[in-house]
GROMACS .gro file of C-alpha atoms in nm:
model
  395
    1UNK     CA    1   4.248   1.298   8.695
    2UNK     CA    2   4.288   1.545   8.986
    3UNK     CA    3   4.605   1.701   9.186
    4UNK     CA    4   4.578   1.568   9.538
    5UNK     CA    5   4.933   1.612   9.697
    6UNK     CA    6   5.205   1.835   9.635
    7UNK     CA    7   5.521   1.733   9.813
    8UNK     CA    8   5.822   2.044   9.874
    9UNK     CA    9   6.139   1.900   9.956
   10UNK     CA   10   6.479   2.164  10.036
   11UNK     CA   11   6.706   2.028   9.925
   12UNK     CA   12   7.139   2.018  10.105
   13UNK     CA   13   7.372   1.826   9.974
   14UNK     CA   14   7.702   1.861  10.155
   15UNK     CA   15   7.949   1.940   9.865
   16UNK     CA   16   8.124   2.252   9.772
   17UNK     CA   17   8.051   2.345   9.399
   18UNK     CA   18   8.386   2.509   9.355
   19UNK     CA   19   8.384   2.784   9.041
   20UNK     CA   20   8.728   2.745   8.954
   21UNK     CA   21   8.937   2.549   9.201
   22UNK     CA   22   8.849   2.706   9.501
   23UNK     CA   23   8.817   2.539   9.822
   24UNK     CA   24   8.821   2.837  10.073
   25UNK     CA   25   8.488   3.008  10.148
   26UNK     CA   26   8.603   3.361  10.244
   27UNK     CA   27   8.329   3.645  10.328
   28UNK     CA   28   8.083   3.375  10.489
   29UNK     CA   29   7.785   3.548  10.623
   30UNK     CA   30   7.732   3.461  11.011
   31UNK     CA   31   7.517   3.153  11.114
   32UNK     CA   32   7.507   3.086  10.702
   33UNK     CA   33   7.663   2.832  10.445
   34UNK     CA   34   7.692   3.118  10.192
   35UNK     CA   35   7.955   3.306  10.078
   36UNK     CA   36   8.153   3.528   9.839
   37UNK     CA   37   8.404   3.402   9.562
   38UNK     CA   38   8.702   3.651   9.563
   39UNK     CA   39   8.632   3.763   9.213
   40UNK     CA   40   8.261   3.793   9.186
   41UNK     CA   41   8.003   3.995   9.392
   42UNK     CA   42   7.731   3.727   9.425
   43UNK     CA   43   7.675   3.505   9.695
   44UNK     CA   44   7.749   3.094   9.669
   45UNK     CA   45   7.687   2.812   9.884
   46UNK     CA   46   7.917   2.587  10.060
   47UNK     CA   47   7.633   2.320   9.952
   48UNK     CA   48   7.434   2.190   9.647
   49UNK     CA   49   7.098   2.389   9.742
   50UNK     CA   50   6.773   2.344   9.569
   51UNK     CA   51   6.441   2.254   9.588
   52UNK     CA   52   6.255   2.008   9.474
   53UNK     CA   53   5.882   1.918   9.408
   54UNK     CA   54   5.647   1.598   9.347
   55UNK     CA   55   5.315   1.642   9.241
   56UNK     CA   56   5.077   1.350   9.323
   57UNK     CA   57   4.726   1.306   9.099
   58UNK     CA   58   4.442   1.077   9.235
   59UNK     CA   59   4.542   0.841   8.986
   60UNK     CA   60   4.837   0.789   9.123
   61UNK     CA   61   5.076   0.941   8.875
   62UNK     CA   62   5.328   1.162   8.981
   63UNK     CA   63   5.551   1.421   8.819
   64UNK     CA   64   5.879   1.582   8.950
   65UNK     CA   65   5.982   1.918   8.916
   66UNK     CA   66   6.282   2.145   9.035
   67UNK     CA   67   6.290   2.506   9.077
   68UNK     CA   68   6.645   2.638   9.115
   69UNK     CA   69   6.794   2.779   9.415
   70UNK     CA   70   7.168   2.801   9.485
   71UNK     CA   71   7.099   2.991   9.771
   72UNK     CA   72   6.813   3.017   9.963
   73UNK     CA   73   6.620   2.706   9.861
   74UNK     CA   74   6.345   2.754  10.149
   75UNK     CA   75   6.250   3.090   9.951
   76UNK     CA   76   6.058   2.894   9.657
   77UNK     CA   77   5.923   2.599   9.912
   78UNK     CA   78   5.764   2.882  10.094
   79UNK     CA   79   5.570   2.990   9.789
   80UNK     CA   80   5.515   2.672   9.659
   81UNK     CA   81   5.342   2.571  10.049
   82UNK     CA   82   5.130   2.899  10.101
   83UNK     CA   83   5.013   2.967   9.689
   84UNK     CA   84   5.131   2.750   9.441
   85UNK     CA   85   5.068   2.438   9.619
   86UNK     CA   86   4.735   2.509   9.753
   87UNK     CA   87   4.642   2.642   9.378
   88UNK     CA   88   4.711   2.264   9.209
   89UNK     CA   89   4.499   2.111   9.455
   90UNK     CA   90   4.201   1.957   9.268
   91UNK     CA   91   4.332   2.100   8.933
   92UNK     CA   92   4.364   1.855   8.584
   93UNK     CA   93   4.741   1.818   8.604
   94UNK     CA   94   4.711   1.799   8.200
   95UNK     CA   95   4.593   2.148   8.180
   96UNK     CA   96   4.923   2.252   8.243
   97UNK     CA   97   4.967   2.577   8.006
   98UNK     CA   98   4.644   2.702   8.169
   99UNK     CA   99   4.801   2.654   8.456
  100UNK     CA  100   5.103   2.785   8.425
  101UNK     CA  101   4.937   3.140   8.242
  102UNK     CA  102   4.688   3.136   8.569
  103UNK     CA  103   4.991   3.106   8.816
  104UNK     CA  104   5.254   3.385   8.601
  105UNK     CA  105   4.935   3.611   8.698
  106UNK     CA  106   4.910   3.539   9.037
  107UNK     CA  107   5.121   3.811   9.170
  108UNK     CA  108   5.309   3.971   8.851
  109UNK     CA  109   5.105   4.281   8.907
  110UNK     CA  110   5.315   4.333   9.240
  111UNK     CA  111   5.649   4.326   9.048
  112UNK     CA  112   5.661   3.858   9.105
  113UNK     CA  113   5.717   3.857   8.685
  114UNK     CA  114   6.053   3.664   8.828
  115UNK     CA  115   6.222   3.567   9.077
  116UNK     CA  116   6.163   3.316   9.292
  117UNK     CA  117   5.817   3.320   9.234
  118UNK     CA  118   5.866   3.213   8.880
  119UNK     CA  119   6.161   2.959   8.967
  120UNK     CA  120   5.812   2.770   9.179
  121UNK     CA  121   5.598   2.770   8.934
  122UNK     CA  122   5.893   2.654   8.713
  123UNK     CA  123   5.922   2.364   8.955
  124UNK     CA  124   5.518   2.247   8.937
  125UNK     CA  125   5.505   2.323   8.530
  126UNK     CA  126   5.823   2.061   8.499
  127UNK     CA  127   5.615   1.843   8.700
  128UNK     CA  128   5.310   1.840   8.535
  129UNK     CA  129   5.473   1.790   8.203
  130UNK     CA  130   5.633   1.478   8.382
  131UNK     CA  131   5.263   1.388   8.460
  132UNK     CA  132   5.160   1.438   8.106
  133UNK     CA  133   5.449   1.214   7.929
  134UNK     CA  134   5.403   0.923   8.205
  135UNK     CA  135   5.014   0.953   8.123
  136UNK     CA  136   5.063   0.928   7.748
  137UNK     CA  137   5.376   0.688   7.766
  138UNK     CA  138   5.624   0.902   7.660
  139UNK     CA  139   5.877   1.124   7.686
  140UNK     CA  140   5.888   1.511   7.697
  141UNK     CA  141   6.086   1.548   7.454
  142UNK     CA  142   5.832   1.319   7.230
  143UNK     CA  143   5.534   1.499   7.383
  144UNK     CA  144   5.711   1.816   7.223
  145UNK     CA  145   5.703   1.644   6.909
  146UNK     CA  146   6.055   1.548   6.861
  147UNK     CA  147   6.290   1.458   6.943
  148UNK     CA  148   6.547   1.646   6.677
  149UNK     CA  149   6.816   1.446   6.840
  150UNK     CA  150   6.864   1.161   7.120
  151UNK     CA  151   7.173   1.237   7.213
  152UNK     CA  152   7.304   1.610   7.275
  153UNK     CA  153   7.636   1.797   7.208
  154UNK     CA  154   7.821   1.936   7.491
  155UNK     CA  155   8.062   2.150   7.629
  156UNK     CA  156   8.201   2.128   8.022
  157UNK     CA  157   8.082   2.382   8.228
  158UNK     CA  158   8.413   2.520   8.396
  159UNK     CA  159   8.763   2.409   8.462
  160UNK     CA  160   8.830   2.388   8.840
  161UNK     CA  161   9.125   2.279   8.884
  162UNK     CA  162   9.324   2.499   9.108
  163UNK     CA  163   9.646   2.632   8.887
  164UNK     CA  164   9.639   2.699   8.503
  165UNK     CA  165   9.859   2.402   8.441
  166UNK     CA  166   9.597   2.184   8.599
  167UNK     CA  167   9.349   2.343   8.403
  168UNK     CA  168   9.480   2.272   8.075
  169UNK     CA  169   9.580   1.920   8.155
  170UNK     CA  170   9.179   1.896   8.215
  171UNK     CA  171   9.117   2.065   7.954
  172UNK     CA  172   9.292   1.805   7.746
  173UNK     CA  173   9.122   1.536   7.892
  174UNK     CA  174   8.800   1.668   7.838
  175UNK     CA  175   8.868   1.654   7.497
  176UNK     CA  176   9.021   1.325   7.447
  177UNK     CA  177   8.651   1.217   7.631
  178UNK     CA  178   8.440   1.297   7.310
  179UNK     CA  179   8.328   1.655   7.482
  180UNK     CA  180   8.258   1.914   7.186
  181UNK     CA  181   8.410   2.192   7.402
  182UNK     CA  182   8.464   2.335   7.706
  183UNK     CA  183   8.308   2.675   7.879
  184UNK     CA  184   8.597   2.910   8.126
  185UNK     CA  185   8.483   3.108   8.440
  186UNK     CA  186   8.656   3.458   8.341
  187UNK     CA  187   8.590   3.790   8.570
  188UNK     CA  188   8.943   3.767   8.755
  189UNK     CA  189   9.058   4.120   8.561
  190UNK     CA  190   9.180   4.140   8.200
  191UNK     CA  191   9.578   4.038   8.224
  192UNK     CA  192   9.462   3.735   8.413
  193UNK     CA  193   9.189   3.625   8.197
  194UNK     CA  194   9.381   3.710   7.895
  195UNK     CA  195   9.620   3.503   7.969
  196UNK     CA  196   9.372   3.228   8.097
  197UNK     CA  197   9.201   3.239   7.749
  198UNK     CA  198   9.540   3.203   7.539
  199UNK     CA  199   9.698   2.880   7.737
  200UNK     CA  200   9.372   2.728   7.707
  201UNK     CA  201   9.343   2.752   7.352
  202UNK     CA  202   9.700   2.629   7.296
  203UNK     CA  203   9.622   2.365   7.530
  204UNK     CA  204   9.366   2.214   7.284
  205UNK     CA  205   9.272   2.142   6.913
  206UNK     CA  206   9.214   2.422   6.662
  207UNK     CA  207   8.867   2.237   6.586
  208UNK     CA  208   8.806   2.242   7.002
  209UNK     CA  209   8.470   2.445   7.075
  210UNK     CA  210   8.585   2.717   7.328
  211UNK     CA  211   8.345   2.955   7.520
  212UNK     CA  212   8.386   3.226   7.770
  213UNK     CA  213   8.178   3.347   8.104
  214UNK     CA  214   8.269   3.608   8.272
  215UNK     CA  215   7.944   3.589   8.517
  216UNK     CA  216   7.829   3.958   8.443
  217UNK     CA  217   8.172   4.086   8.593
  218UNK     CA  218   8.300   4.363   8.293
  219UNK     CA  219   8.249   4.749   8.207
  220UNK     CA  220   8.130   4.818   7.826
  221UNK     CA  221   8.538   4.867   7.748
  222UNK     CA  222   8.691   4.579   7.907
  223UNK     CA  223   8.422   4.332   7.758
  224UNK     CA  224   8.489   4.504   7.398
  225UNK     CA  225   8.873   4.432   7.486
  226UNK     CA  226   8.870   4.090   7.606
  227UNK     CA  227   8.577   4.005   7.326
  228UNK     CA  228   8.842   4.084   7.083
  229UNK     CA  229   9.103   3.900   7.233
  230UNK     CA  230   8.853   3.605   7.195
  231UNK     CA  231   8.779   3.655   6.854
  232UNK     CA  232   9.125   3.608   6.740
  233UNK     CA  233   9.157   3.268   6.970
  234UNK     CA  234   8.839   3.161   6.784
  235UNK     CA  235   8.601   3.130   7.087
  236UNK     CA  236   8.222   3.065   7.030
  237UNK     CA  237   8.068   3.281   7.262
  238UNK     CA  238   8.098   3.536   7.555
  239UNK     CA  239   7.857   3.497   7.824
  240UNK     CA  240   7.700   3.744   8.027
  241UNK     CA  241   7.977   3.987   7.965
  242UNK     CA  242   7.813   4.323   8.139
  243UNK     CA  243   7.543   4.347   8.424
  244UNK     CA  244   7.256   4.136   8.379
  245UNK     CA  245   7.061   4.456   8.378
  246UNK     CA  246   7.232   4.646   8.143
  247UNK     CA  247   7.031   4.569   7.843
  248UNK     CA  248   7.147   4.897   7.606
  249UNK     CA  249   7.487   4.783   7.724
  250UNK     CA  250   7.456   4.430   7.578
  251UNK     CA  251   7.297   4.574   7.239
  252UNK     CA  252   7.585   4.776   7.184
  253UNK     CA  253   7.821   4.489   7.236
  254UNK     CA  254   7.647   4.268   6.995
  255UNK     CA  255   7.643   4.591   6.741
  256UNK     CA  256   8.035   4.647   6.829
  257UNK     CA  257   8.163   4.275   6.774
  258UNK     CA  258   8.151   3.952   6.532
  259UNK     CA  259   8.212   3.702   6.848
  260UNK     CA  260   7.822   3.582   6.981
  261UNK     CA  261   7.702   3.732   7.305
  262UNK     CA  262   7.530   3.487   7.477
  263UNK     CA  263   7.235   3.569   7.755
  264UNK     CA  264   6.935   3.411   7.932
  265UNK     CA  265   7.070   3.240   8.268
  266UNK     CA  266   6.922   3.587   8.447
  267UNK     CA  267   6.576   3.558   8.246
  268UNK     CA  268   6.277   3.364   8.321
  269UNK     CA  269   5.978   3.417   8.094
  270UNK     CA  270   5.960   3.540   7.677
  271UNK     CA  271   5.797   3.874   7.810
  272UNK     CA  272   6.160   3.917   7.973
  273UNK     CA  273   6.355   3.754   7.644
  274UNK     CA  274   6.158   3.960   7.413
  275UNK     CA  275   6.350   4.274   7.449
  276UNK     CA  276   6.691   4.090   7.421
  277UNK     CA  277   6.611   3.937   7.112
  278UNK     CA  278   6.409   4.195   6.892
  279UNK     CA  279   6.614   4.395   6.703
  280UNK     CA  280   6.817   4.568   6.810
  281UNK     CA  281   6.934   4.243   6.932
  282UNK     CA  282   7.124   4.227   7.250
  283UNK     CA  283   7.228   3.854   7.256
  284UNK     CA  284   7.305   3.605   6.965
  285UNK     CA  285   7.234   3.302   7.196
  286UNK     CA  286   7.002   3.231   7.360
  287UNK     CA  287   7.011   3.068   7.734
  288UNK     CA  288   6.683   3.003   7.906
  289UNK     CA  289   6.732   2.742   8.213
  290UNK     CA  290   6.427   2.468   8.226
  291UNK     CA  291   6.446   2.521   8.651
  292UNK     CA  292   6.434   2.905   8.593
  293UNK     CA  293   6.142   2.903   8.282
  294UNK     CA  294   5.964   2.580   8.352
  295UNK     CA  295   5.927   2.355   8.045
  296UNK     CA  296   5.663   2.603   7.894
  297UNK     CA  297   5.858   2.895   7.932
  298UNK     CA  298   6.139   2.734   7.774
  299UNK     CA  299   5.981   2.629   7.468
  300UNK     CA  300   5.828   2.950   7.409
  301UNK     CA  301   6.177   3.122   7.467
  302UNK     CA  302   6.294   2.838   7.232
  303UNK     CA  303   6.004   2.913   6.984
  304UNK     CA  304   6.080   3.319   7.002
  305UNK     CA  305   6.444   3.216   6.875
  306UNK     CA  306   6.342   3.031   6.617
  307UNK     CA  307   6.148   3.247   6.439
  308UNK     CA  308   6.456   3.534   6.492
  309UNK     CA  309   6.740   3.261   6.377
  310UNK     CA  310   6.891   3.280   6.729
  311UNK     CA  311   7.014   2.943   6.821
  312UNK     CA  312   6.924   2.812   7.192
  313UNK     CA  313   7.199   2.702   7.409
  314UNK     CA  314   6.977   2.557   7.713
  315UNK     CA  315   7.164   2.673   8.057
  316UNK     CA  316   7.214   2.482   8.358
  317UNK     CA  317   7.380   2.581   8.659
  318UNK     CA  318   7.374   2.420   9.045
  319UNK     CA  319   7.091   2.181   9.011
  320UNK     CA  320   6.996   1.805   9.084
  321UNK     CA  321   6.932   1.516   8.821
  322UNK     CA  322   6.570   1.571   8.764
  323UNK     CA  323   6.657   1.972   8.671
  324UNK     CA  324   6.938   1.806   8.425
  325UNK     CA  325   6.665   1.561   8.322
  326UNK     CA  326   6.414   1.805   8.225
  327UNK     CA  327   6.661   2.014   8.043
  328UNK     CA  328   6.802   1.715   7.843
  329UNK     CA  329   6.436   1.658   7.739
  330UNK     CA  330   6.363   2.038   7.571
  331UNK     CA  331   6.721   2.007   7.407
  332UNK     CA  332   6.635   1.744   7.213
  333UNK     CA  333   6.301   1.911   7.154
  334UNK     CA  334   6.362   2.185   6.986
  335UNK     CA  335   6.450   2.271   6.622
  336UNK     CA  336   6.754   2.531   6.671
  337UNK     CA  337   6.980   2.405   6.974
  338UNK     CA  338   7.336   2.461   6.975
  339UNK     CA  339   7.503   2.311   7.256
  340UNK     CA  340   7.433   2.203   7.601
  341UNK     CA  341   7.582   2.302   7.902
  342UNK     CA  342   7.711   1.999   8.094
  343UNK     CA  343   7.792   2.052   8.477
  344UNK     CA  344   8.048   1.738   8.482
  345UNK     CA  345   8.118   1.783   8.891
  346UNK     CA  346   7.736   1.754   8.957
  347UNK     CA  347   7.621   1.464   8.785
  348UNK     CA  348   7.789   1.166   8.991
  349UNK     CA  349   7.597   1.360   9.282
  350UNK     CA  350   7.314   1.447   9.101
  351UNK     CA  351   7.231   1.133   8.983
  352UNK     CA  352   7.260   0.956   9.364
  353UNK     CA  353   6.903   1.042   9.413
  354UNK     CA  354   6.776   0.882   9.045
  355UNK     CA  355   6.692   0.490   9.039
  356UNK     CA  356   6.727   0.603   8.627
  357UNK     CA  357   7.082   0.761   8.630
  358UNK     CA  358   7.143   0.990   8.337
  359UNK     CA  359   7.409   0.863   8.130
  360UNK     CA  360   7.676   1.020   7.944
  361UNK     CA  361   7.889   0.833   7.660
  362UNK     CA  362   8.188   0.941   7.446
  363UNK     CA  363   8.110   1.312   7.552
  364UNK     CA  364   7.732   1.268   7.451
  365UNK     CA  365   7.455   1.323   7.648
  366UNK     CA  366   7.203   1.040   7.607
  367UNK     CA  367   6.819   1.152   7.653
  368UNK     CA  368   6.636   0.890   7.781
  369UNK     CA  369   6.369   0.833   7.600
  370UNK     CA  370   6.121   0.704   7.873
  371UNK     CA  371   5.809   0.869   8.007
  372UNK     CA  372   5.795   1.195   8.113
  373UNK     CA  373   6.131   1.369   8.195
  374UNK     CA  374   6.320   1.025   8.169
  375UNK     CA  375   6.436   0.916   8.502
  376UNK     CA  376   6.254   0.816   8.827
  377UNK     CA  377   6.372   0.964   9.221
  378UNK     CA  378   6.501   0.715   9.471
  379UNK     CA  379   6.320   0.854   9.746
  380UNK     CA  380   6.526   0.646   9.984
  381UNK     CA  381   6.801   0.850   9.873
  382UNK     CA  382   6.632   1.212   9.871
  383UNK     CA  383   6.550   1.198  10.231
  384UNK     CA  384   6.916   1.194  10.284
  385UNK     CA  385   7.018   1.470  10.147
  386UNK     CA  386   6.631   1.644  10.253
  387UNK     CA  387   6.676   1.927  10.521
  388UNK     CA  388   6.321   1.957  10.475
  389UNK     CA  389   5.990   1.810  10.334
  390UNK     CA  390   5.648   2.000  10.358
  391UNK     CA  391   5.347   1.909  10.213
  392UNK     CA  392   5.059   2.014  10.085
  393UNK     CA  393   4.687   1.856  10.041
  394UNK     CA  394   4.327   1.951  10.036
  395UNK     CA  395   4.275   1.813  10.408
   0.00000   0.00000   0.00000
């Protein structure tokens, strides 16, 4: 069995992914759909962007893959037409850790250990694992040897409703659905997050599973402030509390605090991991995201955890239903998961382009347990939310 088409698709859907509750777009850049949140310095999208990839063996399997890209989505296509793409041509899609080793060294040397260049191959290594479980007849998350679980424990990913009152009605609701907990979007300054964090948590039940981001937005002093503020509420984690480079800064707030500092979102392979989670440890969870690591990154991430009793809390942010496909398929993979991230305002969308849709029951996420990552592409569907397709073949 050969690779004999590789298929790039950029993918635009037309709907705002709001952060919390907000429908302007202030700060967008000229001639651009992308934009700055008042309270954060990174740039978002007034549209679902990804990209997505289908890799095509002379057997007539195919596998899908996703690499993620919130902005920028023809970034990743690019390298996936002029490298990665012409790479897989004629290669045994089942070799896919060889693969995925002979790809990372491509262009690492040149300072590509990440990036974008990672989030491609991320997109082909998801697809040949889809390959591998449609050639054997199952799923990835049986191919992995499991699964530990069929269905998943989650928490929603944001409440973005536009006042606080709104917010803790959802909140509320969320709960009454069967969801284990919910995640807040924090960042807007101390007073306003403290108080965020305290009518939330009187909002809900004591037993409610309550976590915090604050999207990389604090100094060392503010995040030992507010993580103390959390502690007494009882939250679960704080994510990304400092820069995402600050690595000494994160060790010393794991060192400083008994409430879990959760990382990974930023981080891509277990050569960038490694130094977060060796002691001295500068996260207690762990978040790799299957479109950021690939499947084979993630395991290994997952597998680095494991053998440091740091529990894996798989990531996902703006992505499509086969990214939230392939992610369900680790989680129930691997030995030490905690929780999984659910992005409740994608998945109607998301799941548009599946003929499979993923399903979600009492608050549970249900894996599907056939071939490969689960779920099959409507292609119908795809090409209408497709700015662009591009592919790739031997000819």
């Amino acid at each position: 069995m050969k690779i004999e088409r590789v298929d790039i698709y950029i993918y635009k859907l037309d709907q705002h992914y709001q952060l919390r509750g907000m429908t302007e777009t202030p700060g967008l850049l000229p001639g651009t759909n992308y934009f700055f949140e008042p309270h954060w310095r990174q740039a978002y999208s007034r549209r679902v962007e990804s990209c997505l990839v289908k890799v095509t063996t002379d057997t007539g399997l195919i596998g899908w893959g996703e690499a993620q890209a919130p902005i920028l989505p023809e970034t990743p296509a690019s390298i996936l037409k002029h490298l990665v793409g012409p790479f897989l041509i004629g290669r045994d899609p089942l070799e896919r850790s060889v693969i995925n080793d002979q790809l990372y060294h491509i262009n690492n040397i040149r300072g590509h250990e990440s990036g974008f260049t990672v989030d491609a191959i991320a997109a082909v290594d998801t697809a040949l694992w889809d390959i591998a479980g449609r050639h054997h007849g199952v799923s990835i998350a049986r191919l992995l040897g499991g699964p530990f679980r069929q269905e998943l424990t989650a928490y929603v990913s944001g409440l973005r409703q536009p006042t606080l009152d709104d917010q803790a009605e959802a909140a509320r609701g969320y709960v009454d659905e069967g969801f284990a907990g919910i995640k807040l979007f924090l960042g807007h300054g101390l007073p306003v997050d403290r108080k965020t964090v305290r009518r939330i948590r009187e909002s809900v039940d004591p037993e409610t599973r309550l976590f915090a981001d604050c999207l990389w937005r604090y100094r060392m002093d503010e995040a030992i402030r507010l993580a103390r503020e959390l502690e007494s509420l009882d939250y679960e984690f704080l994510e990304a509390p400092l820069a995402p480079e600050d690595l000494a800064g994160h060790r010393q707030l794991v060192q400083s605090l008994d409430l879990s500092i959760a990382v990974g979102e930023a981080l891509r392979t277990a050569w960038e991991f490694g130094p977060w989670i060796h002691e001295p440890r500068a996260l207690g969870i762990a978040q790799p995201d299957v479109v950021r690591c690939g499947i084979t990154n993630t395991v290994k991430v997952s597998h680095l955890c494991e053998a440091h009793r740091i529990p894996v809390a798989p990531h996902v942010g703006v992505c499509t239903g086969v990214g939230m496909a392939a992610t369900w398929q680790v989680a129930a993979a691997i030995p030490n998961f905690l929780i999984q991230e659910y992005q409740l305002q994608l998945l109607e969308r998301a799941n548009t382009i599946l003929s499979t849709p993923l399903e979600v029951h009492g608050g549970k996420l249900i894996v599907p347990d056939r071939p490969g990552i689960g779920v099959d592409v409507d292609k119908s569907a795809l090409a209408t939310v497709t700015d662009e397709t591009i592919t790739v073949t031997g000819g």
